[in-house]
Amino acid sequence: MENITVIIMLLFGVAFLSLVSKKYNFPIPIVLVLCGVVISIIPGLPVIALSPEVVFIIFLPPLLYHAAWYTSWSDFKQTIRPITLAAVGLVLFTTVAVAIAAHLLIDDISWPLAFLLGAIVSPPDAVSATSITKGLGLHPRLIAILEGESLVNDASGLVAYKYALTAITAGNFVLWKAGLNFVVMSVAGIAIGLTVGYIMSYIHKRFVCDEVIEATLTLLTPFASYLIAEHFECSGVLAVVATGLFLSARSGTIFTHESRMMTGTIWSVLTNILNGLIFILIGLQLRQIIDGIGDYSGWSLFVWGASISIVVILVRFLWVVPATLLPRMLSKRIRLKEEFDYRNMIIFGWSGMRGVVSMAAALALPLMMNKTTEFPLRNLIIYLVFCVILSTLVVQGLTLPWLIKKLKVQPYSILAEEYEIRNTIVSQTITHIEDNFSLLNDDLLHNIKSKYEVKFNRLQKTELPANFFGKGNVLGGEIFNDFTKLQIDLLNVERAKLELMHKTGSVHEEIFRKIEKELDLEETRLWMEMYEE
């Protein structure tokens, strides 16, 4: 009970710091890793460690599923080549490079342990990448590649992690067998994930008619996908990613608007708690981990941590430059189809922040090889992983906005694109009303048509920015904002009157809740309609 109380109080602290970071526009992943450092130096806190066997089950399925859910399948397909090069080729390249560096630097570390360390730190983190690059005005294609890479490379990195762990615990490793098993596990994992996604989409579409039940099912789905795949000794990570992408692409038809609102809120809360919890756990264990590597000098630990971090950062550039330029040199189609800006290549190379997935993989290392033998150098590996996460998040994360400013990258605005989409939707809706509702009562037809004509007229008066679709200088045009804010103010007047009636007992509770929900839905729609630069 005491340990649970400590964790809850620390979660409160992390939540408060997250609020502060939000207010002052400070990336939350950096706050979390610094929280881990602070927690480790607070005297009197207990050492709390989850069983390594359950770390993956608790953290990976929901975090990967959430990342997959918010990945655009259309953007993913259009950028599949650079995503594959980064998510598979760069991960394996980083694994090998880190393994060589670790084996040369640290006498005690064997080749299998060195490859295990490389596999853990090889995949950049999706949450870290999206949180730190949000609001920096990067080009949508670059953001799509970063998000797609961070999603798929978790799978390739964790598969390499699993094989390295097997080589250590079982004492044998055959390269061609591992390669064949990798292909089989990956294909089978994706197949299981798509099957689970299809079954769940059918259940949501045909049987579920309650948003609470739908939200419950969405929370259980990634765990089901992961556990089924792992039961058949396939890639649970790829299964979860496949399920998330499949259901996300169909969410508009299988969920009601109430379900989407509820599940979106629940998932945001859940991932926020899990991200905070993983760094709280490492903070509570960090003092014990440091004590466990007390045989090494402080200078040696510093040099090893800094060196591995530098290798991780430099290797990304060594891969990204030729992986970007060679396809353009070899393919005329790529040169004609894809715009090239060397500044985006530099930004991509500097965006390799590590995060929660690497931390979860480190904490999931077994405590014992067998009943009598401890897992070799477990504390040292966790320490080095934390050094890489701390270095990449703090150094790269904090300097990324400065780098973008120094490169004079013109912020990309989607204002014009949003304008065109809204214009098309409203125009087609008015046409549909004219074609299909002509037999309605005249007053009803006039009122419903007027609503969309007002929207259309406001669109025509909208000031477009000079950088139409991201070209030219940025100007702060707005869409609907003044009109929308007025409607929100009037909604607040309605809500205040409703609250007053509720306090005086002049409105039935059921009626109050229904009207309150209607006002909340309307306000949500209005805020979504507003565009904020």
XYZ file of C-alpha atoms in Angstrom:
533
model
C 0.000 0.000 0.000
C 2.873 2.375 0.815
C 4.415 1.814 -2.619
C 1.108 2.499 -4.369
C 0.752 5.733 -2.389
C 4.239 6.833 -3.457
C 3.515 6.135 -7.141
C 0.181 7.999 -7.022
C 1.765 11.035 -5.375
C 4.584 11.027 -7.928
C 2.028 10.786 -10.752
C 0.374 13.889 -9.311
C 3.738 15.619 -9.435
C 4.347 14.547 -13.036
C 0.835 15.686 -14.012
C 1.478 19.103 -12.446
C 4.801 19.461 -14.266
C 3.066 18.436 -17.488
C 0.617 21.303 -16.978
C 3.506 23.716 -16.489
C 5.266 22.387 -19.600
C 2.062 22.792 -21.594
C 1.623 26.372 -20.426
C 5.205 27.358 -21.271
C 5.412 25.243 -24.451
C 8.111 22.925 -23.069
C 8.144 19.387 -24.565
C 6.589 16.880 -22.159
C 9.018 13.986 -22.961
C 11.914 16.155 -21.762
C 9.984 16.948 -18.572
C 9.409 13.223 -17.967
C 13.049 12.189 -18.343
C 14.165 15.040 -16.071
C 11.507 13.933 -13.569
C 13.146 10.512 -13.573
C 16.472 12.103 -12.641
C 14.918 14.206 -9.871
C 13.008 11.236 -8.411
C 16.240 9.220 -8.264
C 17.883 11.771 -5.948
C 14.953 12.252 -3.533
C 16.011 10.562 -0.289
C 13.795 8.008 1.401
C 11.831 6.842 -1.634
C 11.417 3.070 -1.933
C 12.792 0.992 -4.796
C 9.791 -0.170 -6.824
C 10.227 -2.489 -9.792
C 7.645 -4.264 -11.905
C 8.300 -7.836 -12.876
C 10.239 -7.767 -16.193
C 7.764 -10.281 -17.654
C 4.850 -7.842 -17.334
C 6.587 -4.599 -18.358
C 6.098 -5.256 -22.069
C 2.489 -6.361 -21.614
C 1.556 -3.274 -19.592
C 3.337 -0.574 -21.586
C 3.976 -1.628 -25.186
C 0.536 -2.624 -26.545
C -1.326 0.583 -25.562
C 1.530 2.948 -26.461
C 2.115 1.366 -29.889
C -1.618 1.130 -30.575
C -2.118 4.805 -29.730
C 0.774 5.790 -32.016
C -0.615 3.625 -34.841
C -4.108 5.056 -34.356
C -2.911 8.586 -35.046
C -0.750 7.638 -38.020
C -2.294 8.486 -41.391
C -2.485 5.344 -43.553
C -2.546 7.499 -46.685
C 0.594 9.413 -45.673
C 2.171 6.140 -44.570
C 1.698 4.583 -48.028
C 3.000 7.669 -49.835
C 6.188 7.754 -47.757
C 6.743 4.000 -47.471
C 10.218 4.098 -49.085
C 11.891 6.575 -46.695
C 9.999 5.049 -43.761
C 11.264 1.549 -44.621
C 14.831 2.760 -45.096
C 14.771 4.499 -41.716
C 12.639 2.035 -39.758
C 14.447 -1.124 -40.869
C 17.796 -0.184 -42.418
C 18.683 2.577 -39.950
C 17.587 0.492 -36.948
C 19.818 -2.430 -37.950
C 22.687 -0.066 -38.828
C 22.383 1.645 -35.429
C 22.224 -1.703 -33.646
C 25.468 -2.845 -35.258
C 27.252 0.495 -34.774
C 26.306 0.738 -31.085
C 27.288 -2.911 -30.563
C 30.765 -2.315 -32.034
C 31.243 0.871 -30.014
C 30.095 -0.747 -26.763
C 32.245 -3.839 -27.302
C 35.337 -1.717 -27.993
C 34.734 0.682 -25.092
C 33.680 -1.716 -22.341
C 35.843 -4.765 -21.707
C 33.165 -6.642 -19.739
C 30.465 -6.457 -22.401
C 30.216 -9.469 -24.727
C 29.047 -9.305 -28.336
C 25.522 -10.596 -27.559
C 25.150 -8.019 -24.750
C 26.502 -5.287 -27.027
C 23.965 -6.168 -29.711
C 21.229 -6.213 -27.060
C 22.159 -2.663 -26.022
C 22.194 -1.588 -29.677
C 18.745 -3.076 -30.288
C 17.283 -1.288 -27.254
C 18.536 2.199 -28.197
C 18.109 1.846 -31.978
C 14.456 2.935 -32.417
C 13.554 6.641 -31.975
C 10.343 7.243 -30.057
C 7.050 8.219 -31.719
C 5.743 10.183 -28.726
C 8.985 12.135 -28.359
C 9.216 12.957 -32.074
C 5.624 14.199 -32.398
C 5.652 16.111 -29.081
C 8.871 17.986 -29.792
C 8.202 18.748 -33.483
C 4.587 19.835 -32.862
C 4.045 23.492 -33.641
C 7.400 23.950 -35.399
C 5.771 24.305 -38.835
C 7.556 21.362 -40.423
C 6.446 20.144 -43.836
C 3.674 17.490 -43.622
C 5.764 14.983 -45.603
C 8.636 15.288 -43.118
C 6.239 14.835 -40.190
C 4.680 11.791 -41.904
C 8.129 10.193 -42.323
C 9.084 10.908 -38.707
C 5.837 9.449 -37.366
C 5.915 6.436 -39.695
C 9.549 5.728 -38.870
C 8.923 5.972 -35.135
C 6.025 3.544 -35.458
C 7.619 0.832 -37.601
C 11.109 1.006 -36.122
C 9.729 -0.001 -32.731
C 8.789 -3.295 -34.359
C 12.149 -3.886 -36.065
C 14.119 -2.760 -33.023
C 12.153 -4.975 -30.641
C 12.483 -7.979 -32.940
C 16.271 -7.461 -32.933
C 16.044 -7.085 -29.143
C 14.236 -10.413 -28.856
C 16.861 -12.257 -30.918
C 19.743 -10.708 -28.986
C 18.053 -11.712 -25.735
C 17.586 -15.252 -27.043
C 21.271 -15.450 -27.994
C 22.238 -14.464 -24.439
C 19.823 -16.702 -22.544
C 19.920 -19.743 -24.861
C 23.592 -19.398 -25.751
C 23.148 -20.011 -29.472
C 22.453 -17.848 -32.493
C 22.430 -18.813 -36.179
C 22.213 -15.804 -38.506
C 20.330 -17.416 -41.429
C 17.815 -19.010 -39.079
C 17.295 -15.703 -37.311
C 16.734 -13.964 -40.663
C 14.201 -16.569 -41.775
C 12.401 -16.467 -38.427
C 12.319 -12.667 -38.623
C 10.435 -12.788 -41.929
C 8.039 -15.501 -40.761
C 7.353 -13.794 -37.418
C 6.807 -10.429 -39.079
C 4.405 -11.688 -41.765
C 2.490 -13.842 -39.298
C 2.312 -10.994 -36.768
C 0.919 -8.591 -39.367
C -1.606 -11.230 -40.490
C -2.797 -11.792 -36.916
C -3.027 -8.045 -36.345
C -5.132 -7.528 -39.478
C -7.371 -10.453 -38.506
C -7.954 -9.016 -35.031
C -8.614 -5.615 -36.603
C -11.191 -7.064 -39.011
C -12.974 -8.985 -36.243
C -13.085 -5.924 -33.978
C -14.321 -3.669 -36.782
C -17.153 -6.153 -37.439
C -18.038 -6.262 -33.739
C -18.041 -2.463 -33.449
C -20.118 -2.092 -36.599
C -22.711 -4.807 -36.016
C -23.116 -5.331 -32.293
C -21.904 -2.398 -30.219
C -24.261 0.548 -29.735
C -22.929 2.051 -26.501
C -19.959 4.418 -26.300
C -18.820 3.087 -22.917
C -18.630 -0.478 -24.246
C -16.874 0.731 -27.398
C -14.310 2.635 -25.345
C -13.762 -0.469 -23.202
C -13.212 -2.627 -26.285
C -10.698 -0.171 -27.762
C -8.687 -0.366 -24.532
C -8.673 -4.173 -24.633
C -8.004 -4.570 -28.378
C -4.208 -3.891 -28.377
C -3.673 -6.314 -25.499
C -5.685 -9.005 -27.299
C -3.740 -8.492 -30.520
C -0.385 -8.579 -28.715
C -1.127 -11.629 -26.570
C -2.600 -13.684 -29.436
C 0.445 -13.005 -31.616
C 2.860 -13.780 -28.782
C 0.960 -17.009 -28.038
C 1.706 -18.191 -31.571
C 5.324 -16.968 -31.224
C 4.836 -14.183 -33.765
C 5.628 -10.488 -33.536
C 3.179 -9.013 -31.038
C 4.533 -5.541 -31.772
C 3.742 -5.750 -35.495
C 0.353 -7.270 -34.685
C -0.565 -4.272 -32.513
C 0.653 -1.801 -35.150
C -1.315 -3.591 -37.908
C -4.478 -3.652 -35.778
C -4.143 0.033 -34.938
C -3.610 1.102 -38.550
C -6.499 -1.088 -39.773
C -9.041 0.217 -37.251
C -7.852 3.813 -37.437
C -8.433 3.915 -41.197
C -12.037 2.769 -40.588
C -12.834 4.694 -37.422
C -15.090 7.109 -39.296
C -17.526 4.316 -40.212
C -17.353 1.930 -37.254
C -17.590 4.429 -34.363
C -20.237 6.986 -33.442
C -19.235 10.585 -32.763
C -19.820 9.994 -29.049
C -17.533 6.957 -29.085
C -14.795 8.830 -30.901
C -14.924 11.705 -28.407
C -14.872 9.369 -25.419
C -12.175 7.012 -26.685
C -9.955 9.907 -27.780
C -10.094 11.424 -24.300
C -9.566 8.095 -22.534
C -6.567 7.192 -24.706
C -4.960 10.582 -24.158
C -5.268 10.136 -20.389
C -4.008 6.541 -20.498
C -0.913 7.266 -22.604
C -0.087 10.286 -20.473
C -0.206 8.131 -17.322
C 1.831 5.314 -18.889
C 4.515 7.697 -20.150
C 4.752 9.267 -16.713
C 4.718 5.914 -14.946
C 7.609 4.432 -16.938
C 9.919 7.323 -15.995
C 8.728 7.238 -12.386
C 9.674 3.569 -12.248
C 13.124 4.198 -13.721
C 13.591 7.075 -11.281
C 12.713 4.835 -8.332
C 15.184 2.206 -9.556
C 17.972 4.504 -10.734
C 19.683 4.788 -7.345
C 19.756 0.997 -7.021
C 21.006 0.703 -10.616
C 23.840 3.157 -9.892
C 24.720 1.203 -6.748
C 24.754 -1.973 -8.856
C 27.476 -0.561 -11.128
C 29.574 0.804 -8.277
C 32.530 -1.349 -9.330
C 33.104 1.010 -12.264
C 34.588 4.476 -11.765
C 32.377 7.525 -12.189
C 34.576 8.806 -15.014
C 34.302 5.514 -16.923
C 30.492 5.523 -16.576
C 30.330 9.117 -17.818
C 32.583 8.384 -20.801
C 30.634 5.260 -21.746
C 27.248 6.981 -21.473
C 28.396 10.028 -23.455
C 30.173 7.924 -26.107
C 27.213 5.625 -26.767
C 24.926 8.675 -26.985
C 27.246 10.379 -29.492
C 27.413 7.213 -31.596
C 23.596 7.008 -31.649
C 23.345 10.629 -32.839
C 26.140 10.475 -35.448
C 25.094 7.129 -36.934
C 21.725 8.610 -37.857
C 23.416 11.225 -40.051
C 25.737 8.624 -41.570
C 22.659 6.737 -42.723
C 20.225 9.556 -43.517
C 22.437 11.455 -45.995
C 23.120 8.562 -48.448
C 19.620 7.080 -47.883
C 18.156 10.417 -48.994
C 20.515 11.275 -51.860
C 21.147 7.863 -53.492
C 17.502 7.109 -54.433
C 17.304 10.577 -56.033
C 20.494 9.954 -57.989
C 19.296 6.560 -59.224
C 15.659 7.373 -59.995
C 14.420 10.139 -62.276
C 10.851 9.473 -61.103
C 11.795 10.286 -57.511
C 13.557 13.492 -58.606
C 10.479 14.641 -60.513
C 7.918 13.554 -57.930
C 9.523 14.563 -54.639
C 10.764 18.028 -53.748
C 14.168 18.109 -52.105
C 15.352 20.504 -49.436
C 18.648 19.703 -47.739
C 17.361 21.484 -44.617
C 14.663 18.838 -44.138
C 17.368 16.165 -44.330
C 19.313 17.907 -41.538
C 16.172 18.291 -39.407
C 15.319 14.611 -39.888
C 18.837 13.627 -38.871
C 18.581 15.716 -35.690
C 15.131 14.315 -34.767
C 16.222 10.906 -33.491
C 15.048 11.303 -29.894
C 14.771 8.097 -27.864
C 12.033 7.613 -25.283
C 9.561 5.399 -23.550
C 9.843 2.286 -25.770
C 13.606 2.019 -25.195
C 13.065 2.542 -21.476
C 10.390 -0.166 -21.331
C 12.654 -2.579 -23.231
C 15.489 -1.940 -20.766
C 13.267 -2.462 -17.717
C 11.937 -5.678 -19.273
C 15.381 -7.306 -19.177
C 15.142 -10.446 -17.027
C 16.628 -10.415 -13.559
C 17.965 -13.964 -13.808
C 19.386 -16.102 -16.619
C 18.240 -19.161 -14.717
C 17.501 -20.020 -11.105
C 21.111 -19.517 -10.030
C 22.674 -17.038 -12.481
C 21.916 -13.309 -12.604
C 21.451 -11.617 -15.972
C 24.885 -10.192 -16.867
C 25.431 -6.416 -16.683
C 21.684 -5.655 -16.435
C 22.211 -2.510 -14.357
C 24.934 -1.224 -16.686
C 22.733 -1.699 -19.760
C 19.793 0.127 -18.132
C 22.143 2.961 -17.117
C 23.491 3.318 -20.675
C 19.977 3.279 -22.130
C 18.920 6.037 -19.743
C 21.994 8.073 -20.740
C 21.018 7.802 -24.422
C 17.412 8.812 -23.699
C 18.504 11.735 -21.517
C 21.098 12.938 -24.041
C 18.908 12.713 -27.129
C 15.825 14.233 -25.505
C 17.590 17.080 -23.743
C 20.327 17.903 -26.275
C 18.455 17.244 -29.519
C 14.973 18.039 -28.230
C 15.868 21.422 -26.776
C 18.037 22.487 -29.724
C 15.680 21.366 -32.510
C 13.613 24.622 -32.552
C 16.892 26.616 -32.577
C 18.205 24.501 -35.470
C 15.027 25.053 -37.513
C 15.325 28.796 -36.895
C 19.000 28.847 -37.898
C 18.246 26.920 -41.088
C 15.609 29.576 -41.896
C 12.972 26.969 -42.656
C 9.759 28.670 -43.713
C 6.946 27.407 -41.451
C 4.436 25.366 -43.408
C 0.836 26.466 -42.975
C -2.137 24.199 -43.735
C -4.557 27.123 -43.619
C -5.128 27.249 -47.380
C -5.556 23.484 -47.603
C -8.124 23.587 -44.804
C -9.929 26.397 -46.602
C -10.217 24.381 -49.822
C -11.488 21.301 -47.991
C -14.114 23.262 -46.064
C -15.165 25.071 -49.242
C -15.647 21.778 -51.113
C -17.621 20.157 -48.287
C -19.978 23.108 -47.834
C -20.526 23.528 -51.596
C -21.346 19.855 -52.091
C -23.668 19.898 -49.079
C -25.622 22.845 -50.536
C -25.857 20.999 -53.866
C -27.135 17.895 -52.063
C -29.815 19.979 -50.307
C -30.958 21.483 -53.613
C -31.040 18.098 -55.373
C -32.688 15.993 -52.690
C -34.711 18.195 -50.336
C -36.821 20.182 -52.799
C -40.071 18.600 -51.540
C -39.512 19.692 -47.936
C -41.638 22.328 -46.264
C -40.505 25.733 -47.587
C -39.629 27.134 -44.169
C -37.648 24.026 -43.232
C -35.831 23.994 -46.583
C -35.001 27.691 -46.283
C -33.632 27.338 -42.734
C -31.463 24.322 -43.435
C -30.113 25.770 -46.667
C -29.435 29.154 -45.051
C -27.224 27.524 -42.442
C -24.825 26.244 -45.107
C -25.077 29.343 -47.269
C -23.895 31.397 -44.289
C -20.900 29.082 -43.954
C -20.193 29.345 -47.677
C -20.380 33.154 -47.644
C -18.015 33.342 -44.701
C -15.570 31.150 -46.566
C -15.597 33.464 -49.568
C -14.666 36.391 -47.332
C -11.814 34.498 -45.696
C -8.403 36.070 -46.174
C -6.065 33.420 -47.580
C -2.434 33.499 -46.476
C 0.248 34.391 -48.987
C 1.847 30.968 -48.508
C -0.942 29.096 -50.280
C -0.123 25.420 -49.619
C 3.063 26.394 -47.842
C 4.719 28.676 -50.414
C 5.733 32.284 -49.842
C 5.620 34.321 -46.652
C 3.349 33.404 -43.778
C 0.474 35.779 -43.003
C -1.979 35.223 -40.185
C -5.288 34.691 -41.964
C -8.157 33.194 -39.912
C -11.101 30.990 -40.798
C -14.417 31.707 -39.065
C -12.720 32.634 -35.816
C -14.630 35.802 -34.925
C -18.008 34.281 -35.793
C -17.142 31.011 -34.060
C -15.992 32.726 -30.846
C -19.291 34.621 -30.754
C -21.197 31.337 -31.010
C -19.093 29.870 -28.186
C -19.855 32.929 -26.029
C -23.565 32.405 -26.652
C -23.211 28.719 -25.768
C -21.668 29.784 -22.464
C -24.686 32.033 -21.864
C -26.966 29.032 -22.497
C -24.847 26.875 -20.197
C -24.918 29.479 -17.398
C -28.731 29.698 -17.610
C -29.002 25.908 -17.594
C -26.676 25.672 -14.565
C -28.760 28.263 -12.712
C -31.961 26.316 -13.417
C -30.238 23.126 -12.268
C -29.125 24.705 -8.982
C -32.628 25.971 -8.264
C -34.134 22.551 -9.027
C -36.310 23.808 -11.901
C -34.951 21.304 -14.437
C -35.043 17.515 -14.226
C -31.630 15.836 -13.904
C -32.082 13.743 -17.065
C -33.085 16.799 -19.098
C -30.187 18.773 -17.638
C -27.635 16.110 -18.594
C -29.050 15.797 -22.111
C -28.956 19.543 -22.827
C -25.534 19.832 -21.196
C -24.211 17.110 -23.495
C -25.720 18.843 -26.538
C -23.982 22.084 -25.588
C -20.685 20.238 -25.034
C -20.918 18.561 -28.435
C -21.725 21.846 -30.132
C -18.832 23.612 -28.425
C -16.503 20.771 -29.396
C -17.593 21.149 -33.020
C -17.045 24.901 -32.948
C -13.574 24.615 -31.450
C -12.682 22.010 -34.069
C -13.928 24.379 -36.783
C -11.651 27.179 -35.622
C -8.179 27.312 -37.060
C -5.269 28.284 -34.834
C -1.899 29.084 -36.399
